């Protein structure tokens, strides 16, 4: 049973102690989180600190073991291809060839290779909540966060203001929030999106372009709030599957009768986001209507950590635009 809160209020900092309060109510329950000073959660026990540190160490250990297993699996596959094609065994694996060949005899053809720590990151599959960060204090009031709140079911919108990031992340963890989505704006136009999965990561960074919001589309009706069906097109590489996992777990599982569709279509590493609803015109045809918003996303970094420790988190993948092959290579697909 997912927790759903119908109201979210935030008190700004005061002059007397740099304090603000976050309150969420709804469903017959309420949660209060109080921040003081540099973002320390009041009542945040040392036992919780030790537990989080222990879970983080276990997560890093599983990730290290996975890297070791991937290396062994890669060597076994190279040996297997060399034997099948009657070629010389690669020089770097000749010393281990006999051991690897014995291991190959016990491999199951029906398996999917090495299990990934990604399986543990998203094992609960809970719906996410989004946080908006309004950088444009002096500019016109924009509705990016309001529209994204409608895109992500069960999301709660909150202006970050001047509050410290670590405090917000700790508050989200304390309230079992599974994803933190931050929108960056420049002169009222969104230009960046950060998706941080809690409690241990990963954190994906995207640039946004060609943004068209709902209020820019004429004669547009109300948006359905049913859980959407998701369509992912051309995410065929390992990195592409990683990105599709990051995005799809922001949404809960829809009902079969839902007529709302969200599409993530990859073309030359630009991800096109489209949002439609459909209705049946007869027993053979359907009518598709775009309800917005629409934009293009470009992934430029994935970090194995959350936002409060992004300075020390390991970089899983980073886009290098200034290399000789940057314009030719496609990272999200195998084409």
Short mmCIF file of C-alpha atoms in Angstrom, two decimals:
data_model
loop_
_atom_site.label_atom_id
_atom_site.label_comp_id
_atom_site.label_asym_id
_atom_site.label_seq_id
_atom_site.Cartn_x
_atom_site.Cartn_y
_atom_site.Cartn_z
CA UNK A 1 0.00 0.00 0.00
CA UNK A 2 1.64 3.23 -1.09
CA UNK A 3 1.54 6.31 1.07
CA UNK A 4 -0.18 9.27 -0.53
CA UNK A 5 -0.22 12.77 0.91
CA UNK A 6 -2.73 15.31 -0.28
CA UNK A 7 -1.10 18.41 1.19
CA UNK A 8 2.50 19.58 1.40
CA UNK A 9 3.48 22.78 3.19
CA UNK A 10 6.87 24.38 3.74
CA UNK A 11 7.83 27.16 6.15
CA UNK A 12 10.69 29.41 5.01
CA UNK A 13 13.76 30.09 7.10
CA UNK A 14 13.45 32.48 10.02
CA UNK A 15 15.94 35.11 11.10
CA UNK A 16 16.34 33.57 14.53
CA UNK A 17 17.71 30.14 13.74
CA UNK A 18 17.65 29.14 10.10
CA UNK A 19 14.71 26.80 10.75
CA UNK A 20 12.01 25.55 8.45
CA UNK A 21 9.36 22.86 8.69
CA UNK A 22 8.06 20.35 6.16
CA UNK A 23 4.59 18.97 6.78
CA UNK A 24 2.68 16.39 4.74
CA UNK A 25 -0.87 15.29 5.58
CA UNK A 26 -3.48 13.09 4.00
CA UNK A 27 -4.98 9.63 4.16
CA UNK A 28 -5.65 10.00 7.88
CA UNK A 29 -1.92 10.35 8.65
CA UNK A 30 0.56 13.17 8.95
CA UNK A 31 4.34 13.48 8.88
CA UNK A 32 6.38 16.37 10.23
CA UNK A 33 10.09 16.92 9.61
CA UNK A 34 11.90 19.81 11.30
CA UNK A 35 15.22 21.22 10.10
CA UNK A 36 17.66 23.38 12.03
CA UNK A 37 20.95 25.14 11.27
CA UNK A 38 22.83 23.58 8.36
CA UNK A 39 20.11 21.09 7.58
CA UNK A 40 20.43 18.56 10.42
CA UNK A 41 17.15 16.73 10.99
CA UNK A 42 16.00 17.17 14.57
CA UNK A 43 15.81 13.81 16.31
CA UNK A 44 17.82 12.09 13.60
CA UNK A 45 19.45 9.40 15.76
CA UNK A 46 22.99 8.09 15.57
CA UNK A 47 21.54 4.60 15.08
CA UNK A 48 19.96 5.80 11.83
CA UNK A 49 23.34 7.20 10.75
CA UNK A 50 25.08 3.89 11.44
CA UNK A 51 22.34 1.93 9.69
CA UNK A 52 22.54 4.10 6.57
CA UNK A 53 26.35 3.83 6.54
CA UNK A 54 26.12 0.04 6.85
CA UNK A 55 23.58 -0.23 4.04
CA UNK A 56 25.74 2.01 1.89
CA UNK A 57 28.78 -0.22 2.48
CA UNK A 58 26.75 -3.31 1.57
CA UNK A 59 25.58 -1.60 -1.61
CA UNK A 60 29.14 -0.68 -2.61
CA UNK A 61 30.32 -4.23 -1.86
CA UNK A 62 27.62 -5.71 -4.11
CA UNK A 63 28.59 -3.27 -6.84
CA UNK A 64 32.28 -4.24 -6.56
CA UNK A 65 31.41 -7.93 -6.70
CA UNK A 66 29.28 -7.29 -9.77
CA UNK A 67 32.21 -5.61 -11.56
CA UNK A 68 34.40 -8.64 -10.79
CA UNK A 69 31.75 -11.04 -12.07
CA UNK A 70 31.25 -8.99 -15.24
CA UNK A 71 34.99 -9.21 -15.94
CA UNK A 72 34.95 -13.01 -15.58
CA UNK A 73 31.80 -13.31 -17.71
CA UNK A 74 33.38 -11.21 -20.45
CA UNK A 75 36.47 -13.46 -20.51
CA UNK A 76 34.31 -16.57 -20.70
CA UNK A 77 32.32 -15.20 -23.63
CA UNK A 78 35.51 -14.27 -25.50
CA UNK A 79 36.91 -17.79 -24.95
CA UNK A 80 33.63 -19.34 -26.07
CA UNK A 81 33.57 -17.31 -29.30
CA UNK A 82 37.20 -18.21 -30.04
CA UNK A 83 36.50 -21.94 -29.61
CA UNK A 84 33.31 -21.83 -31.69
CA UNK A 85 35.01 -19.96 -34.55
CA UNK A 86 38.20 -22.07 -34.33
CA UNK A 87 40.41 -19.03 -33.75
CA UNK A 88 43.43 -18.47 -31.53
CA UNK A 89 42.61 -17.77 -27.89
CA UNK A 90 43.25 -14.08 -27.05
CA UNK A 91 46.64 -13.58 -25.41
CA UNK A 92 45.34 -11.92 -22.24
CA UNK A 93 43.15 -14.90 -21.27
CA UNK A 94 45.40 -17.83 -22.27
CA UNK A 95 46.66 -18.42 -18.71
CA UNK A 96 43.08 -18.68 -17.44
CA UNK A 97 41.72 -20.57 -20.45
CA UNK A 98 41.48 -24.01 -18.80
CA UNK A 99 39.77 -22.63 -15.68
CA UNK A 100 37.34 -20.58 -17.75
CA UNK A 101 36.52 -23.55 -19.96
CA UNK A 102 35.60 -25.65 -16.89
CA UNK A 103 33.34 -22.85 -15.70
CA UNK A 104 31.68 -22.66 -19.12
CA UNK A 105 30.52 -26.28 -18.72
CA UNK A 106 28.28 -25.24 -15.82
CA UNK A 107 26.76 -22.14 -17.43
CA UNK A 108 23.00 -22.16 -17.91
CA UNK A 109 21.96 -21.16 -21.41
CA UNK A 110 18.63 -19.85 -20.13
CA UNK A 111 20.16 -17.28 -17.76
CA UNK A 112 20.65 -13.60 -18.41
CA UNK A 113 24.26 -13.37 -17.33
CA UNK A 114 25.49 -11.61 -14.20
CA UNK A 115 22.81 -10.22 -11.92
CA UNK A 116 23.10 -6.49 -11.43
CA UNK A 117 22.96 -4.23 -8.38
CA UNK A 118 20.34 -2.40 -10.44
CA UNK A 119 17.98 -5.22 -9.45
CA UNK A 120 18.36 -4.20 -5.81
CA UNK A 121 18.12 -0.46 -6.49
CA UNK A 122 14.60 -0.76 -7.86
CA UNK A 123 13.40 -3.95 -6.20
CA UNK A 124 10.44 -2.28 -4.46
CA UNK A 125 9.16 -0.50 -7.56
CA UNK A 126 7.42 2.26 -5.59
CA UNK A 127 6.09 5.36 -7.25
CA UNK A 128 8.27 8.45 -7.02
CA UNK A 129 7.66 11.98 -5.86
CA UNK A 130 9.20 15.01 -7.50
CA UNK A 131 10.78 18.13 -6.09
CA UNK A 132 10.98 21.34 -8.08
CA UNK A 133 13.84 23.80 -7.68
CA UNK A 134 12.81 27.29 -8.72
CA UNK A 135 16.00 29.17 -9.69
CA UNK A 136 14.15 31.99 -11.42
CA UNK A 137 13.24 34.10 -8.39
CA UNK A 138 13.16 37.48 -10.18
CA UNK A 139 11.66 36.25 -13.47
CA UNK A 140 8.04 35.44 -14.35
CA UNK A 141 6.36 32.58 -12.53
CA UNK A 142 6.64 29.45 -14.70
CA UNK A 143 4.54 26.32 -14.43
CA UNK A 144 7.14 23.65 -15.18
CA UNK A 145 6.91 22.03 -11.75
CA UNK A 146 3.10 22.13 -11.82
CA UNK A 147 3.00 20.33 -15.15
CA UNK A 148 5.59 17.74 -14.17
CA UNK A 149 3.59 17.07 -11.01
CA UNK A 150 0.72 16.02 -13.27
CA UNK A 151 3.06 13.86 -15.38
CA UNK A 152 4.37 11.82 -12.43
CA UNK A 153 1.51 10.17 -10.46
CA UNK A 154 1.55 10.64 -6.68
CA UNK A 155 4.21 13.35 -7.00
CA UNK A 156 4.55 16.17 -4.49
CA UNK A 157 5.84 19.55 -5.68
CA UNK A 158 8.00 21.79 -3.51
CA UNK A 159 10.11 24.85 -4.28
CA UNK A 160 13.59 24.23 -2.95
CA UNK A 161 14.32 27.92 -2.42
CA UNK A 162 17.51 28.37 -0.37
CA UNK A 163 17.24 25.16 1.59
CA UNK A 164 20.30 22.95 1.82
CA UNK A 165 20.23 19.91 -0.47
CA UNK A 166 21.46 17.41 2.12
CA UNK A 167 18.60 18.28 4.45
CA UNK A 168 16.02 17.73 1.71
CA UNK A 169 17.52 14.36 0.76
CA UNK A 170 17.53 13.20 4.39
CA UNK A 171 13.90 14.29 4.77
CA UNK A 172 12.96 12.32 1.65
CA UNK A 173 14.74 9.22 2.95
CA UNK A 174 13.03 9.54 6.34
CA UNK A 175 9.61 9.66 4.65
CA UNK A 176 10.27 6.72 2.27
CA UNK A 177 10.35 8.89 -0.84
CA UNK A 178 11.89 6.78 -3.60
CA UNK A 179 12.85 9.40 -6.22
CA UNK A 180 13.78 13.07 -6.16
CA UNK A 181 13.28 14.96 -9.43
CA UNK A 182 14.82 18.42 -9.71
CA UNK A 183 14.07 20.85 -12.55
CA UNK A 184 16.51 23.63 -13.43
CA UNK A 185 15.27 26.75 -15.21
CA UNK A 186 16.96 29.69 -16.90
CA UNK A 187 14.92 32.82 -17.51
CA UNK A 188 11.72 30.88 -17.05
CA UNK A 189 12.65 28.08 -19.46
CA UNK A 190 13.52 24.60 -18.14
CA UNK A 191 16.97 23.50 -19.28
CA UNK A 192 17.97 20.68 -16.93
CA UNK A 193 16.51 17.64 -15.19
CA UNK A 194 18.05 15.55 -12.39
CA UNK A 195 16.56 12.21 -11.33
CA UNK A 196 17.93 10.95 -8.00
CA UNK A 197 16.89 7.50 -6.82
CA UNK A 198 16.83 7.02 -3.05
CA UNK A 199 18.29 5.86 -0.75
CA UNK A 200 21.60 5.03 -2.51
CA UNK A 201 21.32 6.24 -6.11
CA UNK A 202 21.88 6.33 -9.00
CA UNK A 203 21.51 9.97 -10.00
CA UNK A 204 20.98 10.76 -13.70
CA UNK A 205 21.61 14.21 -15.19
CA UNK A 206 19.84 15.40 -18.36
CA UNK A 207 19.79 18.59 -20.39
CA UNK A 208 16.42 19.68 -21.80
CA UNK A 209 15.72 21.39 -25.12
CA UNK A 210 12.78 22.15 -27.42
CA UNK A 211 10.45 22.39 -24.43
CA UNK A 212 6.76 22.98 -25.18
CA UNK A 213 4.57 23.18 -22.09
CA UNK A 214 0.85 22.56 -21.91
CA UNK A 215 -0.06 26.22 -21.59
CA UNK A 216 1.71 26.86 -24.93
CA UNK A 217 -0.61 24.46 -26.78
CA UNK A 218 -3.97 26.03 -27.78
CA UNK A 219 -7.36 24.37 -27.16
CA UNK A 220 -6.02 21.79 -24.77
CA UNK A 221 -8.33 19.96 -22.38
CA UNK A 222 -7.72 18.66 -18.89
CA UNK A 223 -5.06 16.02 -18.31
CA UNK A 224 -5.98 12.54 -17.19
CA UNK A 225 -4.39 11.56 -13.89
CA UNK A 226 -4.64 7.82 -14.50
CA UNK A 227 -1.41 5.86 -14.24
CA UNK A 228 0.12 5.93 -17.73
CA UNK A 229 1.33 3.12 -19.95
CA UNK A 230 5.00 3.59 -20.89
CA UNK A 231 6.62 3.13 -24.31
CA UNK A 232 10.42 2.96 -24.60
CA UNK A 233 11.80 2.95 -28.14
CA UNK A 234 15.37 2.16 -29.24
CA UNK A 235 17.01 1.70 -25.82
CA UNK A 236 18.94 -1.39 -26.90
CA UNK A 237 22.43 -0.93 -25.41
CA UNK A 238 23.34 -1.66 -21.81
CA UNK A 239 23.40 2.08 -21.06
CA UNK A 240 20.05 2.47 -22.83
CA UNK A 241 18.50 -0.22 -20.64
CA UNK A 242 19.98 1.51 -17.61
CA UNK A 243 18.35 4.82 -18.57
CA UNK A 244 14.99 3.16 -19.30
CA UNK A 245 15.08 1.56 -15.82
CA UNK A 246 15.80 4.94 -14.21
CA UNK A 247 12.83 6.53 -15.97
CA UNK A 248 10.25 3.73 -15.83
CA UNK A 249 10.41 3.30 -12.06
CA UNK A 250 9.24 6.89 -11.60
CA UNK A 251 5.79 5.61 -12.58
CA UNK A 252 3.53 3.08 -10.82
CA UNK A 253 2.06 0.10 -12.65
CA UNK A 254 -1.02 1.20 -14.67
CA UNK A 255 -4.33 -0.55 -15.02
CA UNK A 256 -5.11 -2.28 -18.31
CA UNK A 257 -7.97 0.10 -19.06
CA UNK A 258 -5.82 3.24 -18.70
CA UNK A 259 -5.90 5.36 -21.87
CA UNK A 260 -2.91 7.51 -21.08
CA UNK A 261 0.44 6.85 -22.80
CA UNK A 262 3.89 8.35 -22.16
CA UNK A 263 6.60 7.74 -24.74
CA UNK A 264 10.38 7.91 -24.40
CA UNK A 265 11.78 7.60 -27.93
CA UNK A 266 15.54 7.56 -28.47
CA UNK A 267 16.94 8.96 -31.71
CA UNK A 268 20.68 9.61 -31.96
CA UNK A 269 20.91 9.73 -28.13
CA UNK A 270 18.24 12.44 -27.85
CA UNK A 271 15.25 11.16 -25.88
CA UNK A 272 11.94 12.57 -27.08
CA UNK A 273 9.30 12.79 -24.34
CA UNK A 274 5.70 12.70 -25.59
CA UNK A 275 2.45 12.49 -23.66
CA UNK A 276 -0.81 11.28 -25.26
CA UNK A 277 -4.28 10.05 -24.46
CA UNK A 278 -6.29 7.90 -26.84
CA UNK A 279 -9.89 6.91 -27.41
CA UNK A 280 -11.50 4.29 -29.60
CA UNK A 281 -13.41 5.64 -32.60
CA UNK A 282 -14.64 2.20 -33.67
CA UNK A 283 -13.75 -1.45 -33.16
CA UNK A 284 -10.64 -1.15 -35.39
CA UNK A 285 -9.32 2.43 -35.00
CA UNK A 286 -8.21 4.71 -32.19
CA UNK A 287 -7.69 8.45 -32.03
CA UNK A 288 -4.49 9.76 -30.44
CA UNK A 289 -4.38 13.22 -28.85
CA UNK A 290 -1.27 14.91 -27.48
CA UNK A 291 -1.79 16.55 -24.11
CA UNK A 292 1.74 17.81 -23.41
CA UNK A 293 4.24 18.69 -22.22
CA UNK A 294 6.86 17.71 -24.79
CA UNK A 295 10.64 18.05 -24.73
CA UNK A 296 13.92 16.43 -25.72
CA UNK A 297 16.33 15.01 -23.13
CA UNK A 298 20.07 14.44 -23.49
CA UNK A 299 21.83 12.30 -20.90
CA UNK A 300 25.26 13.60 -19.91
CA UNK A 301 26.10 11.84 -16.64
CA UNK A 302 25.11 9.05 -14.25
CA UNK A 303 26.53 8.95 -10.73
CA UNK A 304 26.41 6.04 -8.30
CA UNK A 305 25.22 8.09 -5.36
CA UNK A 306 22.64 10.62 -4.21
CA UNK A 307 22.67 14.40 -4.41
CA UNK A 308 23.99 15.10 -0.92
CA UNK A 309 27.25 13.25 -1.72
CA UNK A 310 27.52 13.93 -5.46
CA UNK A 311 30.95 15.49 -4.96
CA UNK A 312 32.41 12.15 -3.84
CA UNK A 313 30.14 9.70 -5.67
CA UNK A 314 31.63 7.47 -8.34
CA UNK A 315 30.76 8.41 -11.92
CA UNK A 316 29.15 5.44 -13.66
CA UNK A 317 28.99 7.09 -17.08
CA UNK A 318 29.81 10.52 -18.49
CA UNK A 319 29.34 11.95 -21.97
CA UNK A 320 32.61 13.18 -23.53
CA UNK A 321 31.56 15.53 -26.36
CA UNK A 322 35.06 16.62 -27.38
CA UNK A 323 36.53 13.26 -28.34
CA UNK A 324 37.11 12.44 -32.02
CA UNK A 325 34.35 9.83 -32.18
CA UNK A 326 31.78 11.69 -30.03
CA UNK A 327 29.58 12.67 -32.99
CA UNK A 328 29.64 9.20 -34.52
CA UNK A 329 29.02 7.01 -31.48
CA UNK A 330 25.53 6.13 -30.27
CA UNK A 331 25.46 5.27 -26.58
CA UNK A 332 21.80 4.48 -25.89
CA UNK A 333 21.31 2.05 -28.77
CA UNK A 334 23.32 -0.55 -30.64
CA UNK A 335 22.64 0.94 -34.05
#
